[in-house]
Amino acid sequence: MLELGEVSIYLDHNATTPVHPAAADAVAETLRSQFGNASSVHAYGQAAKAALDDARGSVAALVGGEPSEIVFTSGGTEADNLAIRGGAEAAPAERRHLIASAIEHEAVLHTLKALAARGWRTTLLPVDSRGVVDPAELERALTPETALVSVMHANNEIGTLQPIAELARVAHAGGVRFHVDAVQSAGKVPLDVRALGVDLLSVSGHKFNGPKGAGALWLRRGARVVATMTGGRQERNRRAGTENVPAIVGLGVAARVAKEQLESTAEGCRALRDRLEAGILDRVPGTVVNGAPDARVPNTTSIGFDGVEAEALLIALDLEGIAVSTGSACSSGTLEPSHVLRAMGFPPRRVQSSIRFSVGLGNTGAEIDHVLGVLPEIVSRLRALAGTGAGARA
Ligand SMILES: Cc1ncc(COP(=O)(O)O)c(C=O)c1O
């Protein structure tokens, strides 16, 4: 059990979220009482299958699709892989070109890289200084050989939302299928696959208060993917392997709660995020918000602290019991400067001084006020140590 000090404030909900009590109860109850294999014909199997069907309905409702269009996966990474590798392989043989945005999560970028090593041509679309893809850039990048376009809905580091419906229209006009990584938007903004007009959409349970190890790919009826996991006939031949029934049940409960409480969750998060963001800009000189302030998920803000090493600030905040991030959980461990902020055209100084705050379930106004209380002093101390002055440029 993690020993936390007196203060313990978790502001890293884009990395992962605490499991909602209703989802945790459902996982525990299913682990205890539902050990059947959902492919078995007998009553045990049928009970497990019914539990999966129930979860399938809840996930479908969250994204605005049909239950039969949901393929359960082990999470967002696998959903992205199935969409891209499976979608690429299902495309006609002459289509050997893939397009994604430059600010995708590694689950997409590294998948494209792996396919490029096997002969696929890939194009990364640039973003503007707000972190937004221009549909005209997609139009220019499309070729008769393009097999698939993949652009994320909300960015994990800055929260910026992309004009997905417009981008999907452009892709379709070129006869190309469109995948959206909605891992960071599910549960934060309304999702409607029909209104977005996409063909494939990825979600991950642990980003909206479900357990880890369960996610889903929504696949428009008729949109074919070649299975990346081969074996049994589970998930209508689209993802082999005995389903992780307890985790999927938890995913289903989290999806149901997320949909039912979407508006109040978004409102609550926005109020906390805006209070934090305004407070930082007001109390800490030399700070600036990264990304489009108008088109963002309501829980995220990325802030540059002029003259401060983000890693040092992250560690100083951690010592105060406050958990934040320098970007995506994967790249923050590697000291790799954020590819997202670099793609937005920011100079290295700003890229290396940016911190992501992401709020969610359990956060309170008192926690935000506590952070605002300690942050100015920590930032001045780090600036003094680095000899960069107290945001003199602000
Ligand atoms: C935008 C985005 N896509 C994909 C993933 C990967 O999801 P998972 O952790 O469920 O594999 C993440 C996780 O950080 C993400 O933020």
mmCIF file of C-alpha atoms and ligand atoms in Angstrom:
data_model
loop_
_atom_site.group_PDB
_atom_site.id
_atom_site.type_symbol
_atom_site.label_atom_id
_atom_site.label_comp_id
_atom_site.label_asym_id
_atom_site.label_seq_id
_atom_site.Cartn_x
_atom_site.Cartn_y
_atom_site.Cartn_z
ATOM 1 C CA MET A 1 0.000 0.000 0.000
ATOM 2 C CA LEU A 2 1.326 3.396 -0.989
ATOM 3 C CA GLU A 3 2.207 5.444 2.088
ATOM 4 C CA LEU A 4 1.137 9.013 1.448
ATOM 5 C CA GLY A 5 1.959 11.978 3.653
ATOM 6 C CA GLU A 6 -0.518 14.337 5.238
ATOM 7 C CA VAL A 7 -1.150 16.104 1.952
ATOM 8 C CA SER A 8 -2.029 13.943 -1.017
ATOM 9 C CA ILE A 9 -3.445 15.770 -4.005
ATOM 10 C CA TYR A 10 -3.725 13.879 -7.274
ATOM 11 C CA LEU A 11 -3.767 16.183 -10.311
ATOM 12 C CA ASP A 12 -2.653 13.633 -12.909
ATOM 13 C CA HIS A 13 -5.981 12.195 -14.087
ATOM 14 C CA ASN A 14 -4.815 12.107 -17.731
ATOM 15 C CA ALA A 15 -2.198 9.514 -16.754
ATOM 16 C CA THR A 16 -4.752 7.356 -15.000
ATOM 17 C CA THR A 17 -7.760 7.790 -12.724
ATOM 18 C CA PRO A 18 -8.905 6.340 -9.411
ATOM 19 C CA VAL A 19 -11.446 3.571 -9.942
ATOM 20 C CA HIS A 20 -15.014 4.670 -9.258
ATOM 21 C CA PRO A 21 -16.380 2.818 -6.189
ATOM 22 C CA ALA A 22 -19.263 1.364 -8.221
ATOM 23 C CA ALA A 23 -16.796 0.016 -10.816
ATOM 24 C CA ALA A 24 -14.491 -1.361 -8.101
ATOM 25 C CA ASP A 25 -17.433 -3.141 -6.427
ATOM 26 C CA ALA A 26 -18.519 -4.602 -9.759
ATOM 27 C CA VAL A 27 -14.993 -5.891 -10.499
ATOM 28 C CA ALA A 28 -14.696 -7.463 -7.049
ATOM 29 C CA GLU A 29 -18.142 -9.034 -7.230
ATOM 30 C CA THR A 30 -17.482 -10.420 -10.731
ATOM 31 C CA LEU A 31 -14.106 -11.823 -9.661
ATOM 32 C CA ARG A 32 -15.824 -13.648 -6.822
ATOM 33 C CA SER A 33 -18.947 -14.885 -8.544
ATOM 34 C CA GLN A 34 -18.390 -14.960 -12.314
ATOM 35 C CA PHE A 35 -15.490 -17.174 -13.197
ATOM 36 C CA GLY A 36 -17.138 -18.687 -16.269
ATOM 37 C CA ASN A 37 -15.589 -18.491 -19.723
ATOM 38 C CA ALA A 38 -17.900 -16.342 -21.858
ATOM 39 C CA SER A 39 -17.433 -18.768 -24.775
ATOM 40 C CA SER A 40 -18.699 -21.784 -22.802
ATOM 41 C CA VAL A 41 -22.142 -23.144 -23.657
ATOM 42 C CA HIS A 42 -23.143 -24.006 -20.066
ATOM 43 C CA ALA A 43 -24.774 -21.730 -17.518
ATOM 44 C CA TYR A 44 -21.458 -20.427 -16.148
ATOM 45 C CA GLY A 45 -20.421 -19.350 -19.621
ATOM 46 C CA GLN A 46 -23.788 -17.819 -20.380
ATOM 47 C CA ALA A 47 -23.684 -15.766 -17.174
ATOM 48 C CA ALA A 48 -20.243 -14.420 -18.126
ATOM 49 C CA LYS A 49 -21.473 -13.685 -21.652
ATOM 50 C CA ALA A 50 -24.467 -11.805 -20.245
ATOM 51 C CA ALA A 51 -22.090 -9.709 -18.128
ATOM 52 C CA LEU A 52 -20.020 -8.917 -21.240
ATOM 53 C CA ASP A 53 -23.165 -8.029 -23.204
ATOM 54 C CA ASP A 54 -24.249 -5.661 -20.472
ATOM 55 C CA ALA A 55 -20.844 -3.916 -20.521
ATOM 56 C CA ARG A 56 -20.904 -3.833 -24.322
ATOM 57 C CA GLY A 57 -24.189 -1.947 -24.207
ATOM 58 C CA SER A 58 -22.806 0.614 -21.748
ATOM 59 C CA VAL A 59 -19.624 1.248 -23.759
ATOM 60 C CA ALA A 60 -21.652 1.509 -26.973
ATOM 61 C CA ALA A 61 -23.946 4.054 -25.299
ATOM 62 C CA LEU A 62 -20.963 6.115 -24.127
ATOM 63 C CA VAL A 63 -19.724 6.532 -27.719
ATOM 64 C CA GLY A 64 -23.133 6.591 -29.443
ATOM 65 C CA GLY A 65 -22.656 3.278 -31.272
ATOM 66 C CA GLU A 66 -24.298 -0.158 -31.389
ATOM 67 C CA PRO A 67 -23.245 -2.951 -29.006
ATOM 68 C CA SER A 68 -22.293 -5.179 -31.962
ATOM 69 C CA GLU A 69 -19.787 -2.534 -33.065
ATOM 70 C CA ILE A 70 -17.763 -2.773 -29.833
ATOM 71 C CA VAL A 71 -14.604 -4.912 -29.648
ATOM 72 C CA PHE A 72 -13.157 -5.244 -26.157
ATOM 73 C CA THR A 73 -9.386 -4.869 -25.890
ATOM 74 C CA SER A 74 -6.835 -4.667 -23.085
ATOM 75 C CA GLY A 75 -6.893 -0.841 -23.246
ATOM 76 C CA GLY A 76 -6.256 2.179 -25.427
ATOM 77 C CA THR A 77 -2.922 0.986 -26.801
ATOM 78 C CA GLU A 78 -4.385 -2.265 -28.058
ATOM 79 C CA ALA A 79 -7.455 -0.497 -29.486
ATOM 80 C CA ASP A 80 -5.164 1.902 -31.390
ATOM 81 C CA ASN A 81 -3.044 -1.019 -32.636
ATOM 82 C CA LEU A 82 -6.090 -2.966 -33.784
ATOM 83 C CA ALA A 83 -7.481 0.090 -35.584
ATOM 84 C CA ILE A 84 -4.232 1.001 -37.327
ATOM 85 C CA ARG A 85 -2.518 -2.330 -37.946
ATOM 86 C CA GLY A 86 -5.820 -4.129 -38.512
ATOM 87 C CA GLY A 87 -7.251 -1.293 -40.615
ATOM 88 C CA ALA A 88 -4.068 -0.969 -42.665
ATOM 89 C CA GLU A 89 -3.970 -4.678 -43.359
ATOM 90 C CA ALA A 90 -7.634 -4.747 -44.352
ATOM 91 C CA ALA A 91 -7.134 -1.987 -46.943
ATOM 92 C CA PRO A 92 -6.602 -2.860 -50.634
ATOM 93 C CA ALA A 93 -3.011 -3.943 -51.372
ATOM 94 C CA GLU A 94 -2.195 -0.809 -53.381
ATOM 95 C CA ARG A 95 -2.997 1.427 -50.405
ATOM 96 C CA ARG A 96 0.270 1.566 -48.462
ATOM 97 C CA HIS A 97 0.161 5.065 -46.982
ATOM 98 C CA LEU A 98 -0.902 6.077 -43.459
ATOM 99 C CA ILE A 99 -1.561 9.553 -42.044
ATOM 100 C CA ALA A 100 -1.643 10.682 -38.392
ATOM 101 C CA SER A 101 -1.141 13.959 -36.570
ATOM 102 C CA ALA A 102 2.290 14.844 -35.197
ATOM 103 C CA ILE A 103 0.896 15.080 -31.650
ATOM 104 C CA GLU A 104 -0.600 11.578 -31.336
ATOM 105 C CA HIS A 105 0.091 9.396 -28.337
ATOM 106 C CA GLU A 106 2.951 6.906 -28.721
ATOM 107 C CA ALA A 107 0.358 4.149 -29.086
ATOM 108 C CA VAL A 108 -0.339 5.626 -32.520
ATOM 109 C CA LEU A 109 3.046 7.154 -33.402
ATOM 110 C CA HIS A 110 5.075 4.064 -32.602
ATOM 111 C CA THR A 111 2.581 1.865 -34.432
ATOM 112 C CA LEU A 112 3.062 3.983 -37.541
ATOM 113 C CA LYS A 113 6.812 3.784 -37.034
ATOM 114 C CA ALA A 114 6.647 -0.020 -36.836
ATOM 115 C CA LEU A 115 4.601 -0.142 -40.035
ATOM 116 C CA ALA A 116 7.015 2.284 -41.740
ATOM 117 C CA ALA A 117 9.812 -0.178 -40.987
ATOM 118 C CA ARG A 118 7.770 -2.767 -42.907
ATOM 119 C CA GLY A 119 7.456 -0.600 -45.994
ATOM 120 C CA TRP A 120 4.438 1.602 -45.287
ATOM 121 C CA ARG A 121 4.729 5.272 -46.186
ATOM 122 C CA THR A 122 3.630 7.554 -43.349
ATOM 123 C CA THR A 123 2.803 11.262 -43.088
ATOM 124 C CA LEU A 124 2.509 13.228 -39.841
ATOM 125 C CA LEU A 125 0.242 16.257 -40.063
ATOM 126 C CA PRO A 126 1.568 19.438 -38.449
ATOM 127 C CA VAL A 127 -0.384 21.392 -35.814
ATOM 128 C CA ASP A 128 -0.563 25.133 -35.242
ATOM 129 C CA SER A 129 0.616 26.905 -32.095
ATOM 130 C CA ARG A 130 -2.718 26.014 -30.390
ATOM 131 C CA GLY A 131 -2.101 22.340 -31.109
ATOM 132 C CA VAL A 132 -4.831 22.059 -33.752
ATOM 133 C CA VAL A 133 -4.668 20.187 -37.094
ATOM 134 C CA ASP A 134 -5.832 22.177 -40.117
ATOM 135 C CA PRO A 135 -8.171 20.042 -42.322
ATOM 136 C CA ALA A 136 -6.515 21.647 -45.369
ATOM 137 C CA GLU A 137 -3.261 19.945 -44.300
ATOM 138 C CA LEU A 138 -5.043 16.592 -44.347
ATOM 139 C CA GLU A 139 -6.483 17.331 -47.770
ATOM 140 C CA ARG A 140 -2.970 18.022 -49.058
ATOM 141 C CA ALA A 141 -1.539 14.859 -47.470
ATOM 142 C CA LEU A 142 -4.134 12.418 -48.875
ATOM 143 C CA THR A 143 -3.078 10.329 -51.870
ATOM 144 C CA PRO A 144 -4.773 7.537 -53.840
ATOM 145 C CA GLU A 145 -2.512 5.179 -51.843
ATOM 146 C CA THR A 146 -3.698 6.351 -48.411
ATOM 147 C CA ALA A 147 -5.232 3.492 -46.419
ATOM 148 C CA LEU A 148 -6.128 5.163 -43.115
ATOM 149 C CA VAL A 149 -6.075 8.487 -41.267
ATOM 150 C CA SER A 150 -5.702 8.532 -37.472
ATOM 151 C CA VAL A 151 -6.147 11.742 -35.473
ATOM 152 C CA MET A 152 -6.765 11.932 -31.740
ATOM 153 C CA HIS A 153 -9.857 13.660 -30.331
ATOM 154 C CA ALA A 154 -8.281 15.267 -27.240
ATOM 155 C CA ASN A 155 -4.556 15.517 -26.709
ATOM 156 C CA ASN A 156 -3.260 13.920 -23.502
ATOM 157 C CA GLU A 157 -0.717 16.671 -22.731
ATOM 158 C CA ILE A 158 -2.603 19.871 -23.514
ATOM 159 C CA GLY A 159 -6.230 18.723 -23.750
ATOM 160 C CA THR A 160 -6.829 20.428 -27.102
ATOM 161 C CA LEU A 161 -9.740 19.008 -29.111
ATOM 162 C CA GLN A 162 -9.373 18.423 -32.845
ATOM 163 C CA PRO A 163 -12.053 19.223 -35.470
ATOM 164 C CA ILE A 164 -12.704 15.497 -35.927
ATOM 165 C CA ALA A 165 -15.971 15.728 -37.888
ATOM 166 C CA GLU A 166 -14.332 18.006 -40.439
ATOM 167 C CA LEU A 167 -11.187 15.890 -40.667
ATOM 168 C CA ALA A 168 -13.265 12.707 -41.121
ATOM 169 C CA ARG A 169 -15.232 14.400 -43.921
ATOM 170 C CA VAL A 170 -12.004 15.286 -45.714
ATOM 171 C CA ALA A 171 -10.689 11.712 -45.350
ATOM 172 C CA HIS A 172 -13.950 10.229 -46.627
ATOM 173 C CA ALA A 173 -14.009 12.612 -49.592
ATOM 174 C CA GLY A 174 -10.668 11.005 -50.510
ATOM 175 C CA GLY A 175 -12.164 7.529 -50.006
ATOM 176 C CA VAL A 176 -10.086 6.929 -46.871
ATOM 177 C CA ARG A 177 -11.174 5.514 -43.510
ATOM 178 C CA PHE A 178 -10.789 7.548 -40.342
ATOM 179 C CA HIS A 179 -9.746 6.399 -36.871
ATOM 180 C CA VAL A 180 -9.990 8.629 -33.811
ATOM 181 C CA ASP A 181 -8.133 7.966 -30.573
ATOM 182 C CA ALA A 182 -10.747 9.156 -28.082
ATOM 183 C CA VAL A 183 -8.877 7.843 -25.026
ATOM 184 C CA GLN A 184 -8.587 11.336 -23.516
ATOM 185 C CA SER A 185 -12.041 12.618 -24.478
ATOM 186 C CA ALA A 186 -14.275 9.706 -23.409
ATOM 187 C CA GLY A 187 -16.078 10.639 -20.217
ATOM 188 C CA LYS A 188 -14.963 14.289 -20.501
ATOM 189 C CA VAL A 189 -16.968 15.516 -23.499
ATOM 190 C CA PRO A 190 -20.012 13.973 -25.214
ATOM 191 C CA LEU A 191 -19.054 11.372 -27.828
ATOM 192 C CA ASP A 192 -21.235 10.494 -30.791
ATOM 193 C CA VAL A 193 -19.568 8.363 -33.447
ATOM 194 C CA ARG A 194 -22.338 9.130 -35.979
ATOM 195 C CA ALA A 195 -22.059 12.896 -35.531
ATOM 196 C CA LEU A 196 -18.254 12.662 -35.679
ATOM 197 C CA GLY A 197 -18.625 10.567 -38.844
ATOM 198 C CA VAL A 198 -15.644 8.355 -38.017
ATOM 199 C CA ASP A 199 -15.079 4.668 -38.830
ATOM 200 C CA LEU A 200 -13.079 3.542 -35.794
ATOM 201 C CA LEU A 201 -12.757 4.967 -32.279
ATOM 202 C CA SER A 202 -10.564 3.891 -29.343
ATOM 203 C CA VAL A 203 -11.339 4.241 -25.626
ATOM 204 C CA SER A 204 -9.599 3.072 -22.451
ATOM 205 C CA GLY A 205 -11.365 2.282 -19.164
ATOM 206 C CA HIS A 206 -8.659 3.486 -16.776
ATOM 207 C CA LYS A 207 -8.886 7.026 -18.154
ATOM 208 C CA PHE A 208 -12.515 7.388 -17.005
ATOM 209 C CA ASN A 209 -12.478 5.733 -13.602
ATOM 210 C CA GLY A 210 -12.611 2.136 -14.767
ATOM 211 C CA PRO A 211 -9.996 -0.524 -14.030
ATOM 212 C CA LYS A 212 -6.775 -0.901 -16.012
ATOM 213 C CA GLY A 213 -6.573 -3.663 -18.578
ATOM 214 C CA ALA A 214 -9.886 -3.013 -20.323
ATOM 215 C CA GLY A 215 -10.679 -0.762 -23.259
ATOM 216 C CA ALA A 216 -12.543 -0.944 -26.513
ATOM 217 C CA LEU A 217 -12.430 -0.240 -30.204
ATOM 218 C CA TRP A 218 -15.694 0.918 -31.731
ATOM 219 C CA LEU A 219 -15.822 -0.280 -35.299
ATOM 220 C CA ARG A 220 -18.516 1.055 -37.652
ATOM 221 C CA ARG A 221 -20.577 -1.825 -38.993
ATOM 222 C CA GLY A 222 -18.993 -2.847 -42.284
ATOM 223 C CA ALA A 223 -15.584 -1.360 -41.426
ATOM 224 C CA ARG A 224 -13.279 -4.368 -41.524
ATOM 225 C CA VAL A 225 -10.061 -4.863 -39.576
ATOM 226 C CA VAL A 226 -7.739 -7.839 -39.739
ATOM 227 C CA ALA A 227 -7.375 -9.197 -36.197
ATOM 228 C CA THR A 228 -3.994 -8.431 -34.641
ATOM 229 C CA MET A 229 -4.565 -11.011 -31.902
ATOM 230 C CA THR A 230 -5.314 -14.357 -33.526
ATOM 231 C CA GLY A 231 -6.700 -17.476 -31.894
ATOM 232 C CA GLY A 232 -10.278 -18.206 -30.850
ATOM 233 C CA ARG A 233 -13.412 -16.652 -32.258
ATOM 234 C CA GLN A 234 -14.026 -14.184 -29.427
ATOM 235 C CA GLU A 235 -15.325 -10.689 -30.190
ATOM 236 C CA ARG A 236 -16.766 -11.919 -33.510
ATOM 237 C CA ASN A 237 -13.353 -12.957 -34.754
ATOM 238 C CA ARG A 238 -11.965 -9.476 -34.254
ATOM 239 C CA ARG A 239 -9.947 -10.042 -31.046
ATOM 240 C CA ALA A 240 -9.014 -13.530 -29.962
ATOM 241 C CA GLY A 241 -8.438 -14.521 -26.341
ATOM 242 C CA THR A 242 -10.633 -15.290 -23.353
ATOM 243 C CA GLU A 243 -12.192 -12.025 -22.252
ATOM 244 C CA ASN A 244 -11.125 -10.407 -18.975
ATOM 245 C CA VAL A 245 -14.693 -10.460 -17.696
ATOM 246 C CA PRO A 246 -14.165 -8.682 -14.319
ATOM 247 C CA ALA A 247 -12.212 -5.796 -15.886
ATOM 248 C CA ILE A 248 -14.694 -5.482 -18.742
ATOM 249 C CA VAL A 249 -17.588 -5.418 -16.255
ATOM 250 C CA GLY A 250 -15.740 -2.599 -14.437
ATOM 251 C CA LEU A 251 -15.234 -0.815 -17.750
ATOM 252 C CA GLY A 252 -18.964 -1.101 -18.422
ATOM 253 C CA VAL A 253 -19.932 0.341 -15.043
ATOM 254 C CA ALA A 254 -17.422 3.183 -15.470
ATOM 255 C CA ALA A 255 -18.837 3.890 -18.944
ATOM 256 C CA ARG A 256 -22.397 3.972 -17.588
ATOM 257 C CA VAL A 257 -21.459 6.302 -14.726
ATOM 258 C CA ALA A 258 -19.383 8.487 -17.071
ATOM 259 C CA LYS A 259 -22.327 8.884 -19.433
ATOM 260 C CA GLU A 260 -24.901 9.483 -16.692
ATOM 261 C CA GLN A 261 -22.730 12.073 -14.966
ATOM 262 C CA LEU A 262 -21.011 13.577 -17.996
ATOM 263 C CA GLU A 263 -22.434 17.044 -17.593
ATOM 264 C CA SER A 264 -21.878 17.393 -13.873
ATOM 265 C CA THR A 265 -18.393 15.858 -14.110
ATOM 266 C CA ALA A 266 -17.442 18.249 -16.901
ATOM 267 C CA GLU A 267 -18.854 21.230 -15.017
ATOM 268 C CA GLY A 268 -17.064 20.271 -11.803
ATOM 269 C CA CYS A 269 -13.758 19.659 -13.588
ATOM 270 C CA ARG A 270 -14.000 22.884 -15.555
ATOM 271 C CA ALA A 271 -14.585 24.913 -12.397
ATOM 272 C CA LEU A 272 -11.560 23.353 -10.668
ATOM 273 C CA ARG A 273 -9.305 23.548 -13.734
ATOM 274 C CA ASP A 274 -10.247 27.180 -14.405
ATOM 275 C CA ARG A 275 -9.714 28.105 -10.747
ATOM 276 C CA LEU A 276 -6.288 26.473 -10.791
ATOM 277 C CA GLU A 277 -5.295 27.963 -14.123
ATOM 278 C CA ALA A 278 -6.478 31.501 -13.321
ATOM 279 C CA GLY A 279 -4.860 31.277 -9.888
ATOM 280 C CA ILE A 280 -1.499 30.233 -11.315
ATOM 281 C CA LEU A 281 -1.520 32.900 -14.021
ATOM 282 C CA ASP A 282 -2.453 35.462 -11.381
ATOM 283 C CA ARG A 283 -0.063 34.461 -8.582
ATOM 284 C CA VAL A 284 2.954 33.101 -10.414
ATOM 285 C CA PRO A 285 4.693 35.545 -12.736
ATOM 286 C CA GLY A 286 6.147 34.228 -15.984
ATOM 287 C CA THR A 287 3.451 31.625 -16.625
ATOM 288 C CA VAL A 288 1.574 30.877 -19.837
ATOM 289 C CA VAL A 289 -1.067 28.339 -20.899
ATOM 290 C CA ASN A 290 -0.150 25.918 -23.697
ATOM 291 C CA GLY A 291 -2.860 24.990 -26.193
ATOM 292 C CA ALA A 292 -6.223 26.258 -27.410
ATOM 293 C CA PRO A 293 -7.990 27.732 -24.361
ATOM 294 C CA ASP A 294 -11.416 27.539 -26.021
ATOM 295 C CA ALA A 295 -11.387 24.030 -27.556
ATOM 296 C CA ARG A 296 -10.119 21.830 -24.718
ATOM 297 C CA VAL A 297 -11.363 19.004 -22.548
ATOM 298 C CA PRO A 298 -12.558 20.571 -19.288
ATOM 299 C CA ASN A 299 -10.095 18.860 -16.937
ATOM 300 C CA THR A 300 -6.686 19.717 -18.418
ATOM 301 C CA THR A 301 -4.300 22.645 -18.407
ATOM 302 C CA SER A 302 -0.685 22.687 -19.522
ATOM 303 C CA ILE A 303 1.295 25.605 -18.163
ATOM 304 C CA GLY A 304 4.770 26.879 -18.975
ATOM 305 C CA PHE A 305 6.726 28.246 -15.988
ATOM 306 C CA ASP A 306 9.380 30.514 -17.434
ATOM 307 C CA GLY A 307 12.868 29.797 -16.065
ATOM 308 C CA VAL A 308 11.879 26.587 -14.257
ATOM 309 C CA GLU A 309 12.874 23.008 -15.139
ATOM 310 C CA ALA A 310 9.600 21.105 -15.311
ATOM 311 C CA GLU A 311 11.168 17.959 -13.839
ATOM 312 C CA ALA A 312 12.438 19.935 -10.831
ATOM 313 C CA LEU A 313 8.995 21.461 -10.305
ATOM 314 C CA LEU A 314 7.346 18.052 -10.600
ATOM 315 C CA ILE A 315 9.663 16.640 -7.926
ATOM 316 C CA ALA A 316 9.233 19.678 -5.652
ATOM 317 C CA LEU A 317 5.448 19.347 -5.921
ATOM 318 C CA ASP A 318 5.663 15.609 -5.275
ATOM 319 C CA LEU A 319 7.585 16.339 -2.048
ATOM 320 C CA GLU A 320 4.612 18.508 -1.062
ATOM 321 C CA GLY A 321 2.228 15.613 -1.777
ATOM 322 C CA ILE A 322 1.003 17.036 -5.075
ATOM 323 C CA ALA A 323 1.053 14.751 -8.138
ATOM 324 C CA VAL A 324 1.314 16.383 -11.567
ATOM 325 C CA SER A 325 3.061 15.474 -14.816
ATOM 326 C CA THR A 326 5.392 16.915 -17.395
ATOM 327 C CA GLY A 327 3.308 15.404 -20.194
ATOM 328 C CA SER A 328 2.382 11.880 -21.078
ATOM 329 C CA ALA A 329 3.160 9.311 -18.386
ATOM 330 C CA CYS A 330 5.214 7.308 -20.871
ATOM 331 C CA SER A 331 7.514 10.076 -22.073
ATOM 332 C CA SER A 332 7.845 11.804 -18.697
ATOM 333 C CA GLY A 333 9.888 8.872 -17.382
ATOM 334 C CA THR A 334 12.377 9.249 -20.210
ATOM 335 C CA LEU A 335 13.241 12.975 -19.985
ATOM 336 C CA GLU A 336 12.337 13.175 -23.684
ATOM 337 C CA PRO A 337 11.162 16.702 -24.425
ATOM 338 C CA SER A 338 7.459 16.715 -25.288
ATOM 339 C CA HIS A 339 6.877 15.995 -29.001
ATOM 340 C CA VAL A 340 3.515 17.740 -28.624
ATOM 341 C CA LEU A 341 4.886 21.087 -27.460
ATOM 342 C CA ARG A 342 7.712 20.849 -29.993
ATOM 343 C CA ALA A 343 5.201 20.231 -32.801
ATOM 344 C CA MET A 344 3.389 23.397 -31.658
ATOM 345 C CA GLY A 345 6.575 25.281 -32.470
ATOM 346 C CA PHE A 346 7.586 26.220 -28.916
ATOM 347 C CA PRO A 347 11.264 26.895 -28.206
ATOM 348 C CA PRO A 348 13.099 24.314 -26.027
ATOM 349 C CA ARG A 349 12.955 26.664 -23.019
ATOM 350 C CA ARG A 350 9.159 26.558 -23.011
ATOM 351 C CA VAL A 351 8.969 22.854 -23.801
ATOM 352 C CA GLN A 352 11.216 22.029 -20.840
ATOM 353 C CA SER A 353 9.353 24.267 -18.426
ATOM 354 C CA SER A 354 5.818 22.988 -18.950
ATOM 355 C CA ILE A 355 3.693 21.071 -16.476
ATOM 356 C CA ARG A 356 0.372 19.313 -17.050
ATOM 357 C CA PHE A 357 -2.350 19.530 -14.413
ATOM 358 C CA SER A 358 -5.337 17.242 -14.966
ATOM 359 C CA VAL A 359 -8.209 17.163 -12.468
ATOM 360 C CA GLY A 360 -10.900 14.529 -11.941
ATOM 361 C CA LEU A 361 -12.882 12.375 -9.527
ATOM 362 C CA GLY A 362 -12.261 13.290 -5.897
ATOM 363 C CA ASN A 363 -10.571 16.671 -6.419
ATOM 364 C CA THR A 364 -11.915 19.584 -4.371
ATOM 365 C CA GLY A 365 -11.697 23.363 -4.373
ATOM 366 C CA ALA A 366 -9.741 23.162 -1.104
ATOM 367 C CA GLU A 367 -7.096 21.049 -2.849
ATOM 368 C CA ILE A 368 -6.794 23.582 -5.660
ATOM 369 C CA ASP A 369 -6.437 26.375 -3.102
ATOM 370 C CA HIS A 370 -3.740 24.404 -1.286
ATOM 371 C CA VAL A 371 -1.783 24.035 -4.539
ATOM 372 C CA LEU A 372 -2.190 27.741 -5.251
ATOM 373 C CA GLY A 373 -0.956 28.442 -1.746
ATOM 374 C CA VAL A 374 2.326 26.539 -2.063
ATOM 375 C CA LEU A 375 3.131 26.898 -5.766
ATOM 376 C CA PRO A 376 4.350 30.547 -5.929
ATOM 377 C CA GLU A 377 6.965 29.937 -3.230
ATOM 378 C CA ILE A 378 8.182 26.683 -4.830
ATOM 379 C CA VAL A 379 8.527 28.352 -8.229
ATOM 380 C CA SER A 380 10.469 31.331 -6.800
ATOM 381 C CA ARG A 381 12.755 28.950 -4.908
ATOM 382 C CA LEU A 382 13.497 26.936 -8.063
ATOM 383 C CA ARG A 383 14.095 30.105 -10.048
ATOM 384 C CA ALA A 384 16.456 31.409 -7.389
ATOM 385 C CA LEU A 385 18.346 28.082 -7.398
ATOM 386 C CA ALA A 386 18.575 28.131 -11.194
ATOM 387 C CA GLY A 387 19.510 31.781 -11.184
ATOM 388 C CA THR A 388 16.759 32.553 -13.656
ATOM 389 C CA GLY A 389 15.100 35.322 -11.627
ATOM 390 C CA ALA A 390 11.487 35.573 -10.568
ATOM 391 C CA GLY A 391 9.898 35.480 -14.004
ATOM 392 C CA ALA A 392 11.472 38.785 -14.862
ATOM 393 C CA ARG A 393 10.231 38.429 -18.416
ATOM 394 C CA ALA A 394 6.561 38.315 -17.367
HETATM 395 C C1 LIG B 1 -4.337 9.708 -26.168
HETATM 396 C C2 LIG B 1 -3.961 8.374 -25.636
HETATM 397 N N1 LIG B 1 -4.033 7.296 -26.423
HETATM 398 C C3 LIG B 1 -3.708 6.073 -25.983
HETATM 399 C C4 LIG B 1 -3.289 5.863 -24.695
HETATM 400 C C5 LIG B 1 -2.939 4.477 -24.245
HETATM 401 O O1 LIG B 1 -3.979 3.943 -23.475
HETATM 402 P P1 LIG B 1 -3.719 2.726 -22.454
HETATM 403 O O2 LIG B 1 -2.948 3.286 -21.314
HETATM 404 O O3 LIG B 1 -5.098 2.277 -22.066
HETATM 405 O O4 LIG B 1 -2.995 1.672 -23.208
HETATM 406 C C6 LIG B 1 -3.182 6.952 -23.826
HETATM 407 C C7 LIG B 1 -2.670 6.780 -22.444
HETATM 408 O O5 LIG B 1 -2.010 7.654 -21.891
HETATM 409 C C8 LIG B 1 -3.536 8.243 -24.303
HETATM 410 O O6 LIG B 1 -3.456 9.322 -23.518
#
